Coordinates of C-alpha atoms in Angstrom, one line a residue:
M1 CA 127.0 106.0 108.5
S2 CA 124.0 107.7 107.2
Q3 CA 120.5 106.8 108.6
L4 CA 119.6 104.9 105.1
K5 CA 122.4 102.7 105.4
R6 CA 121.9 101.8 108.9
L7 CA 118.8 100.7 108.3
E8 CA 119.9 98.7 105.0
N9 CA 121.8 97.0 107.1
L10 CA 119.7 95.9 109.9
L11 CA 117.6 94.7 107.1
S12 CA 120.0 92.7 105.2
N13 CA 121.2 90.9 108.7
G14 CA 117.6 90.2 109.2
K15 CA 117.1 92.4 112.5
I16 CA 114.5 94.3 111.0
T17 CA 111.3 93.2 108.9
R18 CA 110.9 94.8 105.8
R19 CA 107.8 96.2 106.9
E20 CA 109.7 97.9 109.8
F21 CA 112.4 98.9 107.1
I22 CA 109.4 100.8 105.2
S23 CA 107.7 102.0 108.5
R24 CA 111.2 103.7 109.6
A25 CA 112.3 104.6 106.4
T26 CA 109.0 106.6 105.8
A27 CA 109.0 108.4 109.0
L28 CA 112.6 109.8 108.4
G29 CA 111.3 110.7 105.3
L30 CA 113.9 108.9 103.4
T31 CA 111.7 106.8 100.9
A32 CA 112.4 108.6 97.7
A33 CA 116.5 107.5 98.4
V34 CA 115.4 103.7 99.1
A35 CA 116.6 101.3 96.5
P36 CA 113.8 99.2 95.1
A37 CA 115.4 96.2 96.3
F38 CA 114.9 97.1 99.9
L39 CA 111.2 98.3 99.2
G40 CA 110.6 94.4 98.0
K41 CA 109.0 95.2 94.6
R42 CA 109.7 93.1 92.1
A43 CA 111.8 94.7 88.9
Q44 CA 108.7 94.5 86.5
A45 CA 108.7 93.5 82.3
A46 CA 110.1 96.4 80.3
T47 CA 107.7 95.5 77.2
P48 CA 103.9 95.2 78.2
K49 CA 102.0 92.5 77.0
M50 CA 98.7 93.0 75.1
G51 CA 95.5 91.0 76.1
G52 CA 93.2 89.2 79.0
R53 CA 90.6 90.5 80.9
F54 CA 91.4 92.3 84.0
R55 CA 89.3 91.8 87.0
L56 CA 89.8 94.3 89.8
G57 CA 88.2 94.1 93.3
V58 CA 87.8 97.3 94.5
Q59 CA 86.4 99.0 98.0
G60 CA 84.2 102.0 97.8
G61 CA 81.1 101.7 95.6
N62 CA 77.7 103.0 96.3
T63 CA 74.4 102.2 94.7
A64 CA 73.6 105.9 94.4
D65 CA 76.6 106.1 91.8
N66 CA 75.6 107.6 88.9
G67 CA 78.5 108.5 86.3
D68 CA 79.0 112.1 86.4
P69 CA 82.6 112.8 87.6
A70 CA 80.9 116.0 89.3
T71 CA 79.5 113.8 92.1
F72 CA 82.4 111.2 92.6
T73 CA 83.5 110.3 96.3
N74 CA 84.4 106.8 96.3
T75 CA 87.4 104.6 95.0
F76 CA 85.2 102.4 92.9
M77 CA 83.9 105.0 90.7
Q78 CA 87.6 107.4 90.7
V79 CA 89.5 104.4 89.4
Y80 CA 86.8 103.6 86.7
N81 CA 86.6 107.2 85.6
Y82 CA 90.4 107.2 84.7
A83 CA 89.5 104.1 82.8
T84 CA 86.8 105.4 80.8
R85 CA 87.9 109.1 80.6
N86 CA 91.1 111.7 80.5
N87 CA 92.0 115.0 82.1
L88 CA 93.7 117.5 80.3
V89 CA 96.7 116.9 82.7
E90 CA 98.1 113.4 84.5
V91 CA 100.0 113.2 87.3
D92 CA 103.0 110.8 86.7
H93 CA 105.3 108.6 89.0
T94 CA 107.3 111.6 90.2
M95 CA 104.5 113.9 91.0
S96 CA 104.9 116.1 88.2
P97 CA 102.0 117.3 85.7
V98 CA 102.7 115.6 82.5
P99 CA 100.1 116.2 79.4
E100 CA 97.4 114.3 78.5
L101 CA 94.5 115.7 76.6
A102 CA 96.6 118.8 76.2
E103 CA 99.8 118.0 74.2
S104 CA 101.2 121.2 76.0
W105 CA 100.5 124.3 78.0
E106 CA 102.2 127.9 78.9
S107 CA 101.6 130.7 80.7
T108 CA 102.2 134.4 80.9
P109 CA 105.1 135.5 83.4
D110 CA 102.7 136.2 85.9
A111 CA 101.0 132.7 85.9
A112 CA 97.7 134.6 85.3
K113 CA 97.1 133.0 82.2
W114 CA 97.7 129.9 80.8
V115 CA 97.3 128.5 77.6
F116 CA 96.8 124.9 76.5
K117 CA 96.9 123.2 73.0
L118 CA 94.8 120.1 72.4
R119 CA 95.6 116.8 71.1
K120 CA 94.2 116.7 67.5
G121 CA 92.3 113.5 66.3
V122 CA 91.2 112.3 70.0
E123 CA 87.7 110.4 69.7
F124 CA 85.2 109.7 72.6
H125 CA 83.7 106.6 72.9
N126 CA 80.6 107.8 70.5
G127 CA 83.0 108.4 67.6
K128 CA 82.7 112.3 68.2
T129 CA 86.0 114.1 67.7
M130 CA 87.0 115.9 70.9
D131 CA 87.7 119.8 70.6
A132 CA 87.8 122.7 72.5
N133 CA 84.3 122.8 73.0
D134 CA 84.3 119.6 75.0
V135 CA 86.9 121.1 77.1
L136 CA 84.9 124.1 77.8
W137 CA 81.8 122.6 78.6
S138 CA 83.2 119.9 80.7
I139 CA 85.3 122.8 82.7
Q140 CA 82.5 125.2 82.8
R141 CA 80.0 122.9 84.3
H142 CA 81.8 122.5 87.8
R143 CA 81.8 126.5 88.2
T144 CA 78.2 127.2 87.7
E145 CA 76.3 128.9 90.6
D146 CA 74.3 125.4 91.3
S147 CA 77.1 123.2 90.8
K148 CA 77.8 121.0 93.7
S149 CA 81.4 119.6 92.4
A150 CA 84.0 119.6 94.6
A151 CA 86.0 121.1 91.7
K152 CA 83.9 124.4 92.2
A153 CA 86.4 125.5 95.1
L154 CA 89.7 124.9 92.7
L155 CA 87.8 126.8 90.0
K156 CA 87.2 130.1 91.9
S157 CA 90.6 131.7 90.8
I158 CA 89.4 131.3 87.2
D159 CA 88.3 134.7 86.0
E160 CA 87.7 133.5 82.1
I161 CA 88.0 130.6 80.0
K162 CA 87.6 130.7 76.0
A163 CA 88.8 128.7 73.2
E164 CA 91.5 130.7 71.2
D165 CA 90.4 128.0 68.2
K166 CA 89.4 124.7 68.0
Y167 CA 92.3 123.0 69.7
T168 CA 93.3 126.0 72.1
V169 CA 91.9 126.7 75.6
A170 CA 93.1 129.7 77.3
F171 CA 92.4 130.2 81.2
T172 CA 92.7 133.6 82.4
L173 CA 92.8 133.5 86.2
K174 CA 92.2 136.3 88.9
S175 CA 95.4 136.3 90.1
G176 CA 98.3 134.1 89.5
S177 CA 98.7 130.4 90.3
A178 CA 102.2 128.5 89.8
D179 CA 100.4 125.1 90.4
F180 CA 97.9 125.5 88.0
P181 CA 98.4 122.8 85.6
F182 CA 97.7 120.2 88.7
L183 CA 94.1 121.3 89.0
M184 CA 93.5 120.4 85.6
S185 CA 94.3 116.9 86.5
D186 CA 91.7 116.8 89.2
Y187 CA 89.7 113.4 88.7
H188 CA 86.1 115.6 88.6
L189 CA 87.5 117.3 85.6
T190 CA 87.8 114.6 83.4
I191 CA 86.7 115.4 79.8
C192 CA 83.0 114.8 78.6
P193 CA 81.5 115.2 75.2
A194 CA 79.7 118.8 75.4
D195 CA 75.9 118.6 76.6
T196 CA 76.2 115.2 77.5
T197 CA 72.9 114.4 79.5
D198 CA 73.3 110.6 80.4
F199 CA 76.4 110.2 82.8
M200 CA 75.5 106.5 83.4
K201 CA 76.8 105.7 79.8
N202 CA 80.6 106.8 81.1
V203 CA 81.3 108.0 77.7
G204 CA 85.0 109.3 77.7
T205 CA 88.4 109.5 75.6
G206 CA 89.9 106.9 77.8
A207 CA 91.3 103.0 77.3
Y208 CA 87.9 101.6 77.9
K209 CA 84.8 101.8 76.3
Q210 CA 81.6 100.5 78.8
V211 CA 79.6 97.7 77.9
S212 CA 77.7 97.4 81.3
F213 CA 77.4 99.5 84.6
E214 CA 75.2 98.4 87.6
P215 CA 76.1 100.9 90.2
G216 CA 77.5 99.6 93.7
V217 CA 78.3 96.2 92.3
R218 CA 79.9 95.9 88.9
T219 CA 81.0 97.3 85.6
F220 CA 82.2 95.6 82.7
A221 CA 84.1 97.6 79.6
K222 CA 86.1 96.7 76.4
K223 CA 89.4 97.9 75.2
N224 CA 89.0 101.2 73.1
P225 CA 90.3 100.3 69.9
N226 CA 90.8 104.2 68.7
Y227 CA 92.8 105.2 72.4
F228 CA 95.2 108.2 71.6
K229 CA 98.1 106.5 74.2
T230 CA 99.6 103.7 71.9
D231 CA 101.6 102.5 75.3
R232 CA 98.8 102.4 77.5
G233 CA 95.5 100.3 77.3
H234 CA 96.9 96.9 77.6
F235 CA 94.1 94.4 78.4
D236 CA 91.2 93.2 76.0
E237 CA 88.8 93.8 78.6
L238 CA 88.0 95.5 82.0
E239 CA 85.9 94.2 85.0
M240 CA 85.5 96.1 88.3
I241 CA 83.5 94.2 91.3
H242 CA 82.7 96.1 94.4
L243 CA 84.4 94.1 97.4
P244 CA 83.4 96.3 100.4
D245 CA 85.0 93.9 102.8
A246 CA 88.7 93.5 103.4
N247 CA 88.7 89.6 104.1
T248 CA 86.2 89.0 101.0
R249 CA 88.8 90.9 98.5
T250 CA 91.5 89.0 99.7
T251 CA 89.7 85.7 99.5
A252 CA 88.8 86.3 96.0
L253 CA 92.6 87.2 95.3
Q254 CA 93.4 84.0 97.0
T255 CA 91.0 82.1 95.0
G256 CA 91.8 83.5 91.5
Q257 CA 88.0 85.4 91.4
V258 CA 90.1 88.4 90.7
D259 CA 93.7 89.7 89.6
A260 CA 94.1 92.6 91.7
I261 CA 92.9 94.4 95.1
N262 CA 93.0 97.6 97.0
R263 CA 93.0 98.8 100.4
C264 CA 94.3 95.2 101.8
E265 CA 93.6 94.4 105.3
K266 CA 96.6 95.1 107.5
K267 CA 96.3 92.4 110.1
T268 CA 96.8 89.3 107.2
F269 CA 98.7 91.6 104.7
Q270 CA 101.8 89.7 106.0
F271 CA 100.1 86.6 104.5
I272 CA 99.9 88.0 101.3
E273 CA 103.8 89.3 101.4
K274 CA 104.5 85.4 102.2
A275 CA 102.4 83.8 99.5
P276 CA 103.8 82.3 96.4
A277 CA 101.3 83.1 94.0
L278 CA 100.8 87.1 95.1
Q279 CA 102.5 90.3 95.2
A280 CA 102.4 92.9 97.5
I281 CA 102.1 96.0 96.4
I282 CA 102.9 99.0 98.8
T283 CA 102.9 102.9 97.9
N284 CA 104.0 105.9 100.2
G285 CA 101.9 108.8 99.3
M286 CA 99.8 111.6 100.9
K287 CA 96.8 109.3 101.8
H288 CA 95.8 110.3 105.2
Y289 CA 92.9 109.2 107.8
T290 CA 91.2 111.8 109.8
F291 CA 88.1 112.2 112.7
A292 CA 86.5 115.4 111.4
M293 CA 84.6 117.8 113.7
L294 CA 82.2 120.0 112.3
C295 CA 82.9 123.2 113.6
D296 CA 79.5 125.4 113.4
K297 CA 78.2 122.0 115.4
A298 CA 78.3 122.2 119.2
P299 CA 80.2 121.6 121.1
F300 CA 82.8 121.6 118.5
T301 CA 82.2 125.5 118.2
D302 CA 84.8 125.7 120.8
N303 CA 88.7 125.1 120.0
N304 CA 89.2 124.1 123.6
V305 CA 86.9 121.0 122.8
R306 CA 88.5 120.5 119.5
M307 CA 92.1 120.9 120.8
A308 CA 90.9 118.5 124.2
M309 CA 90.0 115.7 121.6
K310 CA 93.6 115.9 119.6
Y311 CA 95.5 115.6 122.9
A312 CA 93.2 112.7 123.7
I313 CA 94.2 110.1 121.1
D314 CA 97.2 108.0 121.1
R315 CA 98.2 108.1 117.5
E316 CA 101.4 105.9 118.0
E317 CA 99.4 102.9 119.6
I318 CA 96.8 103.2 117.0
I319 CA 99.4 102.8 114.0
K320 CA 101.0 99.9 116.1
Q321 CA 98.0 97.9 116.9
V322 CA 95.5 99.0 114.0
M323 CA 97.6 99.7 111.0
R324 CA 100.1 97.0 112.0
G325 CA 103.1 100.0 111.6
Y326 CA 102.1 100.7 108.1
A327 CA 101.7 104.4 109.1
V328 CA 103.4 107.2 110.4
P329 CA 101.5 110.0 113.1
G330 CA 99.9 112.9 111.5
N331 CA 100.0 116.4 113.1
D332 CA 96.4 117.6 112.4
H333 CA 96.9 118.8 109.3
P334 CA 96.8 117.7 105.9
I335 CA 100.1 118.3 104.0
S336 CA 102.2 114.8 104.1
P337 CA 106.1 114.5 104.7
V338 CA 106.2 114.2 100.6
N339 CA 104.6 117.5 99.9
R340 CA 106.9 120.3 98.9
Y341 CA 106.1 122.5 101.5
Y342 CA 106.0 120.3 104.7
N343 CA 106.5 121.7 107.6
K344 CA 109.1 119.8 109.5
N345 CA 109.5 122.4 112.1
L346 CA 106.0 121.7 113.7
P347 CA 106.0 119.9 116.5
Q348 CA 104.7 116.5 116.6
R349 CA 101.5 116.7 118.7
T350 CA 101.3 113.8 121.4
Y351 CA 98.9 111.7 123.7
D352 CA 98.7 114.0 126.7
P353 CA 95.6 113.2 128.5
D354 CA 96.1 115.9 130.9
K355 CA 96.5 118.7 128.3
A356 CA 93.1 117.3 127.4
K357 CA 91.9 117.6 130.6
F358 CA 92.9 121.2 130.6
Y359 CA 91.4 122.3 127.4
L360 CA 88.1 120.5 128.1
K361 CA 87.7 122.4 131.8
K362 CA 88.8 125.5 129.8
S363 CA 86.0 125.1 127.4
G364 CA 83.5 125.2 130.7
L365 CA 81.5 122.6 128.9
S366 CA 80.2 120.3 131.6
Q367 CA 79.4 117.8 128.8
R368 CA 81.9 114.5 129.1
D369 CA 80.6 111.9 126.5
F370 CA 80.4 112.5 122.6
D371 CA 79.6 110.6 119.9
L372 CA 81.8 109.6 117.5
S373 CA 80.5 107.9 114.2
V374 CA 82.8 105.5 112.6
S375 CA 82.6 102.6 109.4
D376 CA 85.5 101.1 107.8
E377 CA 84.3 102.7 104.9
G378 CA 85.4 105.8 106.5
F379 CA 88.9 104.4 106.3
P380 CA 90.3 100.7 107.0
G381 CA 90.4 100.1 110.3
A382 CA 88.4 103.1 111.3
V383 CA 86.0 101.0 114.2
D384 CA 89.3 99.4 115.3
A385 CA 90.9 102.7 115.7
G386 CA 87.9 104.4 117.4
A387 CA 87.7 101.5 120.1
V388 CA 91.4 102.6 120.8
Y389 CA 90.5 106.2 120.8
K390 CA 87.8 105.4 123.2
E391 CA 89.9 103.8 125.6
N392 CA 92.7 106.8 125.3
A393 CA 89.9 109.3 125.9
K394 CA 88.4 107.8 129.4
K395 CA 92.4 108.6 130.7
A396 CA 91.2 112.3 130.1
G397 CA 87.8 111.7 131.8
I398 CA 86.5 112.0 128.1
D399 CA 83.8 109.2 126.9
I400 CA 83.7 108.5 123.2
N401 CA 80.3 106.6 122.5
L402 CA 81.2 104.9 118.9
V403 CA 78.3 105.2 116.4
R404 CA 78.7 102.1 114.0
E405 CA 77.6 103.1 110.8
A406 CA 76.4 101.5 107.6
A407 CA 79.2 101.1 104.8
D408 CA 76.5 101.5 102.1
G409 CA 75.5 105.3 101.8
Y410 CA 78.4 106.3 104.4
W411 CA 79.6 109.2 101.9
N412 CA 76.0 110.4 101.4
D413 CA 74.5 110.2 104.9
V414 CA 77.4 110.6 107.7
W415 CA 80.3 112.3 106.2
M416 CA 79.9 116.3 106.4
K417 CA 76.4 115.7 107.8
K418 CA 77.3 113.9 111.4
P419 CA 78.9 116.1 113.6
W420 CA 82.2 113.7 113.9
C421 CA 83.3 110.8 111.9
A422 CA 85.9 108.6 110.5
V423 CA 87.1 110.0 106.9
Y424 CA 90.3 109.3 104.3
W425 CA 91.8 111.9 101.9
G426 CA 93.8 110.9 99.1
G427 CA 95.7 114.1 99.7
R428 CA 96.8 116.5 97.0
P429 CA 100.0 117.2 95.1
T430 CA 100.1 120.2 95.9
E431 CA 99.7 122.5 99.3
D432 CA 97.2 125.0 97.4
W433 CA 95.0 121.9 95.8
M434 CA 94.6 120.2 99.3
F435 CA 94.4 123.3 101.0
T436 CA 91.7 125.0 98.7
T437 CA 89.7 121.4 98.4
T438 CA 88.9 120.6 102.3
Y439 CA 90.2 124.0 104.4
A440 CA 89.0 127.1 102.3
S441 CA 85.8 128.8 103.9
G442 CA 82.9 127.9 101.8
A443 CA 84.5 125.0 100.2
P444 CA 82.1 122.0 99.2
W445 CA 84.5 119.5 100.6
N446 CA 85.5 121.6 103.5
D447 CA 84.2 118.5 105.9
T448 CA 84.9 120.4 109.1
H449 CA 82.8 123.6 108.2
W450 CA 85.6 125.7 109.6
K451 CA 86.6 129.1 108.9
N452 CA 89.3 131.0 109.3
G453 CA 90.1 134.8 107.8
H454 CA 94.1 134.9 108.1
F455 CA 94.1 131.3 106.4
D456 CA 92.0 131.9 103.9
E457 CA 93.8 135.0 103.0
L458 CA 97.2 133.4 103.2
L459 CA 95.8 130.9 100.9
V460 CA 95.5 133.3 98.3
K461 CA 98.5 135.1 98.5
A462 CA 100.7 131.6 98.8
R463 CA 99.1 131.0 95.2
A464 CA 99.7 133.5 93.3
E465 CA 103.6 133.9 95.0
L466 CA 106.2 133.1 92.5
D467 CA 108.8 132.8 95.1
S468 CA 109.5 129.8 96.8
D469 CA 110.9 131.0 99.9
K470 CA 107.9 133.5 100.2
R471 CA 105.5 130.4 99.5
R472 CA 107.1 128.1 101.7
A473 CA 106.7 130.5 104.8
M474 CA 103.3 131.1 104.0
Y475 CA 102.5 127.1 103.9
Y476 CA 104.0 126.7 106.8
E477 CA 102.2 128.9 108.9
M478 CA 98.8 127.7 107.4
Q479 CA 99.6 124.2 108.4
Q480 CA 99.9 125.7 111.9
I481 CA 97.1 127.2 111.7
V482 CA 94.7 124.3 110.7
R483 CA 97.1 121.9 113.4
D484 CA 96.0 124.3 116.2
D485 CA 92.6 126.1 115.3
G486 CA 91.1 123.4 112.7
G487 CA 88.5 120.9 113.3
V488 CA 90.3 117.8 111.9
I489 CA 92.4 115.0 113.9
V490 CA 94.8 114.0 111.7
L491 CA 95.5 110.6 112.9
A492 CA 98.2 109.4 110.5
F493 CA 99.8 109.2 106.8
V494 CA 99.2 105.6 105.7
Q495 CA 101.1 103.5 103.0
D496 CA 98.8 102.0 100.2
L497 CA 98.5 98.3 100.6
Q498 CA 97.4 96.5 97.5
A499 CA 98.1 93.2 96.0
A500 CA 97.6 91.1 92.9
T501 CA 98.7 87.9 91.2
K502 CA 102.1 87.5 89.9
K503 CA 100.8 87.5 86.7
I504 CA 100.6 91.4 87.0
R505 CA 103.2 93.7 85.5
Y506 CA 103.3 97.1 85.8
G507 CA 105.9 100.2 85.7
K508 CA 107.3 102.5 88.3
L509 CA 104.0 103.1 90.2
A510 CA 102.4 106.9 91.3
A511 CA 101.6 107.7 94.5
N512 CA 99.0 110.6 94.3
W513 CA 96.4 108.2 94.5
E514 CA 96.2 104.2 95.4
L515 CA 96.0 101.4 92.4
D516 CA 99.1 103.7 90.3
G517 CA 97.6 106.8 90.6
W518 CA 94.3 105.4 90.1
K519 CA 95.4 104.3 86.7
C520 CA 96.0 100.6 87.0
C521 CA 93.4 99.4 84.3
E522 CA 95.3 101.6 81.6
R523 CA 98.7 101.0 82.6
W524 CA 99.2 97.3 84.2
W525 CA 99.3 94.4 82.0
F526 CA 99.5 90.7 82.3
A527 CA 102.8 88.5 82.4

């Protein structure tokens, strides 16, 4: 009997819960083969219904939000970005790149030049017709010398961008990139009208046109009657409300103040699963929770200290106590089990206080107390996870001082500024994208300030390598380098826990980001 069949029998006979079934299937890498009935998702209506106001309660807003996609770091703006704007390319539920503002693309045999044909007749909310000039401007602004966009590192591989005609854009790369179309789906690279100066208006080509925008509080938008996707944008109106507290979001859903929420509290998710008027929405993707150490700040400049911290954490206990089993252990690198080149041969790092003591002694460091900045804004449950970690580390003679940070301003004031802090990452569809964004030397979002010359060399080589076996070998090695030398503790790969009233309908869910790849506003509808 197969492992999957055995799990299905246990679930059918009531010997394990659905939550345990999903957790075990995920750990075994079997979720892709699981029948929808076993995942507990209701069959959705095939024909979407038009109309209604969709009210979405979302975590992750900030009073400093300004509407500029180059600056987005939080879920609220990332979801709103996809409600009001579009990319050249989007990622679908199969984790494949599909045309969006581009209608097609092709490359030279060496993947060093990519030509995108744009859709004709697409209008921005201000009435301007989108053309190649808008695309050039929207991409080039991330590449300027003074750009602080997180997409800047992704675009370093580009040598030249030019418009071949009004509806054709060509990208010439410094070397081949087999995954280049994926990069054009990055949420920073949504297309804006050329020469935009007031990003607070959130003008784009998306399914919804902004009516009002209160940063960190609320947005309100109405259906774009000229939206180029005739099968998307089903709601008449969209209202997004910033609800930073998980319990507040749940209460708002239960009392009918909102129609859907993200990042449900794991401790109480079982009650949502049982509520007759609500539906639990679970997706398995690449999201992971980390504790990031700045490798250019003492004491984390010493890899022995970093290794001590990696062995001083009991991931299994945190997953059980804090995440309630809705996760699988991380292995101190960012490539998830659902990624194409995931290194399944790397031994799983486990809790070992004796090894933690060994590495700390090897460092010669007399210090035994370390500040860890935590907030549930960093990731849901980060404060509780830090508390469990603190107790784990005591057995290694390490004293972790938990510094409770404010939610508002966390991504501006704590992340990449404090020496050690809690972070969540949505993951990326390709290994190159994930590594380039966060682990390449000098990348704007390299949140450990880690540098490794050999890793950087492999990153460039793997990007241009068209032989799948050779690429796999390089990505396997890169995962091991990050695991054994990097400044990141990858605690777990977690399931996205979302919920909605039962009047919400949707199709096959994308898992590249939460809330249906952040596309719930244009993809979902009312029953």
